[in-house]
Amino acid sequence: RKEVEQDPGPFNVPEGATVAFNCTYSNSASQSFFWYRQDCRKEPKLLMSVYSSGNEDGRFTAQLNRASQYISLLIRDSKLSDSATYLCVVHSFSGGYNKLIFGAGTRLAVHP
Amino acid sequence: DARVTQTPRHKVTEMGQEVTMRCQPILGHNTVFWYRQTMMQGLELLAYFRNRAPLDDSGMPKDRFSAEMPDATLATLKIQPSEPRDSAVYFCASGLPSDSWTVTGELFFGEGSRLTVL
């Protein structure tokens, strides 16, 4: 089983729609969580952190459920420019080292 | 604008050939990662250096892959001999000192080296 799992999608949504992605992680000792965005044929870039109490950044809301080992990203009022792959990222400390473990990503396509 | 630089951007080679990918991390970043990305597996961590010392290369096939940091401005990933299943995009990323990236989650990725092994 992979340490971080995501639905690969694609999620095809019209502009203005609300879309949510989920991610599960297997290591209950994981300490912090993030979402990255990766545009087609580009490098991943940090989108936002995920805090225990949930957090918002404009149209983006991230939530964490430690009990269920589950992270979500909600995008409201989708724009064409939101089309990208969203990577769930978990910080783990294992083998004596800090690591950032990436999920395989969920692809979002926003259409007019 | 500081950025991670990777070369080559694209490489097509034949099975059995040696491939070397290079990375120049952002000046002042003391943590360097090599990731491999494929459609099937996503981003996999291959190797990880702090202050040029290898900390973890458990994700790397040892028989054919090797990673080094000959100096603070250069990290290399070598595949010898290459195989078709090595075809992927290889990303280098660097992080700020004191492992602050574990709090901010921010690694700075290069544009990647797209490798095709025929």
Tab-separated table of C-alpha atoms in Angstrom:
chain	number	residue	atom	x	y	z
A	1	ARG	CA	0.000	0.000	0.000
A	2	LYS	CA	1.323	3.451	-0.881
A	3	GLU	CA	2.018	5.828	1.971
A	4	VAL	CA	-0.080	8.571	0.349
A	5	GLU	CA	-3.031	7.744	-1.879
A	6	GLN	CA	-5.114	9.957	-4.100
A	7	ASP	CA	-7.837	9.453	-6.671
A	8	PRO	CA	-6.037	10.126	-9.976
A	9	GLY	CA	-9.130	11.625	-11.609
A	10	PRO	CA	-9.440	13.363	-13.962
A	11	PHE	CA	-12.080	15.604	-12.505
A	12	ASN	CA	-13.738	17.474	-15.370
A	13	VAL	CA	-15.745	20.432	-14.094
A	14	PRO	CA	-17.261	23.593	-15.613
A	15	GLU	CA	-16.034	27.030	-14.670
A	16	GLY	CA	-17.620	28.206	-11.449
A	17	ALA	CA	-18.053	24.722	-10.019
A	18	THR	CA	-16.910	23.601	-6.597
A	19	VAL	CA	-14.657	20.551	-6.578
A	20	ALA	CA	-13.090	18.564	-3.754
A	21	PHE	CA	-10.131	16.203	-3.715
A	22	ASN	CA	-9.324	13.709	-1.031
A	23	CYS	CA	-6.127	12.074	0.073
A	24	THR	CA	-5.394	9.366	2.630
A	25	TYR	CA	-2.107	8.624	4.352
A	26	SER	CA	-1.003	5.462	6.077
A	27	ASN	CA	1.543	6.658	8.648
A	28	SER	CA	-0.340	7.813	11.729
A	29	ALA	CA	2.840	9.497	12.993
A	30	SER	CA	2.885	11.902	10.042
A	31	GLN	CA	3.372	15.384	11.319
A	32	SER	CA	2.437	17.927	8.698
A	33	PHE	CA	0.579	18.066	5.448
A	34	PHE	CA	0.567	20.132	2.285
A	35	TRP	CA	-0.941	20.505	-1.148
A	36	TYR	CA	1.213	21.126	-4.207
A	37	ARG	CA	0.092	22.102	-7.672
A	38	GLN	CA	1.750	20.835	-10.846
A	39	ASP	CA	0.942	22.285	-14.239
A	40	CYS	CA	1.343	20.100	-17.319
A	41	ARG	CA	5.026	19.404	-18.028
A	42	LYS	CA	6.131	21.732	-15.243
A	43	GLU	CA	7.615	21.266	-11.800
A	44	PRO	CA	5.486	20.922	-8.641
A	45	LYS	CA	4.997	24.048	-6.558
A	46	LEU	CA	3.664	24.468	-3.038
A	47	LEU	CA	0.008	25.527	-3.021
A	48	MET	CA	-0.785	25.582	0.692
A	49	SER	CA	-0.223	23.943	4.046
A	50	VAL	CA	-2.961	21.982	5.789
A	51	TYR	CA	-3.574	22.893	9.416
A	52	SER	CA	-5.408	20.780	11.962
A	53	SER	CA	-8.171	23.350	12.324
A	54	GLY	CA	-8.600	23.712	8.559
A	55	ASN	CA	-7.462	26.726	6.593
A	56	GLU	CA	-8.476	28.876	3.668
A	57	ASP	CA	-6.520	30.725	1.033
A	58	GLY	CA	-8.930	32.582	-1.191
A	59	ARG	CA	-11.008	30.043	-3.069
A	60	PHE	CA	-9.022	27.126	-1.656
A	61	THR	CA	-9.844	25.352	1.599
A	62	ALA	CA	-7.735	22.581	3.082
A	63	GLN	CA	-8.845	20.267	5.868
A	64	LEU	CA	-7.219	17.538	7.921
A	65	ASN	CA	-8.838	14.667	9.759
A	66	ARG	CA	-6.140	12.965	11.818
A	67	ALA	CA	-8.463	10.310	13.201
A	68	SER	CA	-9.318	9.093	9.716
A	69	GLN	CA	-5.867	9.959	8.280
A	70	TYR	CA	-7.501	11.972	5.569
A	71	ILE	CA	-6.767	15.344	3.921
A	72	SER	CA	-8.978	17.302	1.581
A	73	LEU	CA	-8.725	20.265	-0.764
A	74	LEU	CA	-11.819	22.202	-1.806
A	75	ILE	CA	-11.759	24.640	-4.697
A	76	ARG	CA	-14.692	27.031	-5.004
A	77	ASP	CA	-15.669	28.970	-8.114
A	78	SER	CA	-13.263	27.034	-10.339
A	79	LYS	CA	-11.331	28.985	-12.959
A	80	LEU	CA	-9.845	27.712	-16.198
A	81	SER	CA	-6.447	28.491	-14.692
A	82	ASP	CA	-7.074	25.971	-11.897
A	83	SER	CA	-6.577	23.153	-14.416
A	84	ALA	CA	-3.568	21.239	-13.108
A	85	THR	CA	-2.600	18.190	-11.090
A	86	TYR	CA	-2.908	18.564	-7.316
A	87	LEU	CA	-0.443	16.592	-5.226
A	88	CYS	CA	-1.082	15.663	-1.625
A	89	VAL	CA	2.126	15.760	0.436
A	90	VAL	CA	2.847	14.302	3.849
A	91	HIS	CA	5.813	15.053	6.071
A	92	SER	CA	7.020	11.928	7.806
A	93	PHE	CA	9.928	11.191	10.073
A	94	SER	CA	11.110	7.675	9.409
A	95	GLY	CA	14.414	5.889	9.486
A	96	GLY	CA	15.796	8.846	11.423
A	97	TYR	CA	15.101	11.331	8.632
A	98	ASN	CA	12.507	13.853	7.636
A	99	LYS	CA	10.875	13.190	4.297
A	100	LEU	CA	8.183	14.731	2.149
A	101	ILE	CA	6.140	11.938	0.583
A	102	PHE	CA	4.080	12.877	-2.466
A	103	GLY	CA	0.868	11.317	-3.650
A	104	ALA	CA	0.557	10.524	-7.342
A	105	GLY	CA	-1.758	13.478	-7.828
A	106	THR	CA	-5.337	14.232	-8.849
A	107	ARG	CA	-5.841	15.810	-12.236
A	108	LEU	CA	-8.344	18.662	-12.567
A	109	ALA	CA	-9.631	19.966	-15.887
A	110	VAL	CA	-11.848	23.045	-15.769
A	111	HIS	CA	-13.769	23.715	-18.981
A	112	PRO	CA	-15.690	26.778	-20.186
B	1	ASP	CA	15.219	35.086	-8.989
B	2	ALA	CA	16.901	32.075	-7.381
B	3	ARG	CA	15.979	28.736	-8.829
B	4	VAL	CA	17.105	25.135	-9.014
B	5	THR	CA	18.776	24.379	-12.331
B	6	GLN	CA	18.765	20.929	-13.905
B	7	THR	CA	20.537	19.606	-16.966
B	8	PRO	CA	19.835	18.119	-19.409
B	9	ARG	CA	16.188	19.084	-19.832
B	10	HIS	CA	15.646	16.227	-22.255
B	11	LYS	CA	17.661	13.109	-22.918
B	12	VAL	CA	16.989	10.252	-25.309
B	13	THR	CA	19.373	7.342	-25.065
B	14	GLU	CA	19.611	3.686	-25.863
B	15	MET	CA	19.357	0.874	-23.372
B	16	GLY	CA	22.687	0.117	-21.765
B	17	GLN	CA	24.055	3.633	-22.034
B	18	GLU	CA	25.175	5.683	-19.055
B	19	VAL	CA	23.064	8.722	-18.172
B	20	THR	CA	24.147	11.538	-15.878
B	21	MET	CA	21.756	14.211	-14.684
B	22	ARG	CA	22.965	17.332	-12.921
B	23	CYS	CA	21.388	19.732	-10.481
B	24	GLN	CA	22.461	23.080	-9.108
B	25	PRO	CA	20.481	23.771	-5.932
B	26	ILE	CA	19.582	27.269	-4.777
B	27	LEU	CA	22.547	28.933	-3.090
B	28	GLY	CA	22.279	28.534	0.653
B	29	HIS	CA	19.954	25.531	0.527
B	30	ASN	CA	21.636	22.628	2.283
B	31	THR	CA	19.093	19.894	1.577
B	32	VAL	CA	18.836	18.333	-1.863
B	33	PHE	CA	16.385	15.703	-3.059
B	34	TRP	CA	16.124	13.602	-6.190
B	35	TYR	CA	12.609	12.515	-7.169
B	36	ARG	CA	11.434	10.459	-10.144
B	37	GLN	CA	7.994	10.977	-11.655
B	38	THR	CA	6.076	8.538	-13.842
B	39	MET	CA	2.407	8.358	-14.729
B	40	MET	CA	2.013	5.102	-12.850
B	41	GLN	CA	3.965	5.811	-9.673
B	42	GLY	CA	3.797	9.555	-9.301
B	43	LEU	CA	6.681	11.294	-7.533
B	44	GLU	CA	9.021	8.827	-5.854
B	45	LEU	CA	11.849	9.902	-3.577
B	46	LEU	CA	15.135	8.440	-4.789
B	47	ALA	CA	17.803	10.137	-2.677
B	48	TYR	CA	18.274	12.882	-0.147
B	49	PHE	CA	21.341	14.873	0.916
B	50	ARG	CA	21.958	17.258	3.755
B	51	ASN	CA	25.135	19.324	3.767
B	52	ARG	CA	26.316	17.132	0.863
B	53	ALA	CA	26.092	13.969	2.951
B	54	PRO	CA	23.742	11.265	1.679
B	55	LEU	CA	21.047	10.658	4.288
B	56	ASP	CA	18.661	8.314	2.574
B	57	ASP	CA	18.831	6.576	-0.769
B	58	SER	CA	16.527	3.696	0.096
B	59	GLY	CA	14.231	4.598	-2.790
B	60	MET	CA	16.963	4.189	-5.352
B	61	PRO	CA	17.775	0.944	-7.227
B	62	LYS	CA	21.339	0.483	-5.975
B	63	ASP	CA	22.549	-1.789	-8.706
B	64	ARG	CA	22.329	0.847	-11.421
B	65	PHE	CA	21.679	4.207	-9.805
B	66	SER	CA	24.084	6.405	-7.894
B	67	ALA	CA	23.730	9.888	-6.457
B	68	GLU	CA	26.477	12.214	-5.283
B	69	MET	CA	27.121	15.799	-4.251
B	70	PRO	CA	30.711	16.558	-5.189
B	71	ASP	CA	30.247	20.098	-3.887
B	72	ALA	CA	27.540	22.338	-2.465
B	73	THR	CA	26.610	23.661	-5.897
B	74	LEU	CA	26.279	20.357	-7.730
B	75	ALA	CA	24.285	17.189	-7.247
B	76	THR	CA	24.436	14.338	-9.747
B	77	LEU	CA	22.266	11.311	-10.445
B	78	LYS	CA	23.797	8.617	-12.592
B	79	ILE	CA	22.195	5.570	-14.186
B	80	GLN	CA	24.493	2.878	-15.529
B	81	PRO	CA	23.377	0.902	-17.442
B	82	SER	CA	20.074	2.548	-18.323
B	83	GLU	CA	16.948	0.501	-19.061
B	84	PRO	CA	13.640	1.398	-20.748
B	85	ARG	CA	11.861	1.254	-17.366
B	86	ASP	CA	14.029	4.175	-16.233
B	87	SER	CA	12.149	6.445	-18.630
B	88	ALA	CA	10.654	9.182	-16.452
B	89	VAL	CA	11.030	12.795	-15.430
B	90	TYR	CA	13.733	13.233	-12.797
B	91	PHE	CA	13.320	16.207	-10.506
B	92	CYS	CA	15.851	17.759	-8.218
B	93	ALA	CA	14.580	19.878	-5.332
B	94	SER	CA	16.293	21.882	-2.630
B	95	GLY	CA	15.156	23.037	0.771
B	96	LEU	CA	16.149	25.704	3.241
B	97	PRO	CA	18.568	24.900	6.061
B	98	SER	CA	17.543	23.713	9.512
B	99	ASP	CA	14.917	21.530	7.921
B	100	SER	CA	12.514	24.482	7.930
B	101	TRP	CA	10.942	22.858	4.893
B	102	THR	CA	9.453	20.261	7.242
B	103	VAL	CA	7.351	23.084	8.711
B	104	THR	CA	6.649	25.140	5.609
B	105	GLY	CA	6.459	22.141	3.287
B	106	GLU	CA	8.245	24.157	0.661
B	107	LEU	CA	10.741	22.456	-1.569
B	108	PHE	CA	12.006	24.276	-4.629
B	109	PHE	CA	11.952	22.047	-7.673
B	110	GLY	CA	13.947	22.306	-10.839
B	111	GLU	CA	12.201	21.992	-14.192
B	112	GLY	CA	13.141	18.336	-14.406
B	113	SER	CA	15.140	16.124	-16.749
B	114	ARG	CA	12.917	14.113	-19.066
B	115	LEU	CA	14.648	10.822	-19.797
B	116	THR	CA	13.646	8.398	-22.528
B	117	VAL	CA	15.503	5.098	-22.767
B	118	LEU	CA	14.855	3.214	-25.989
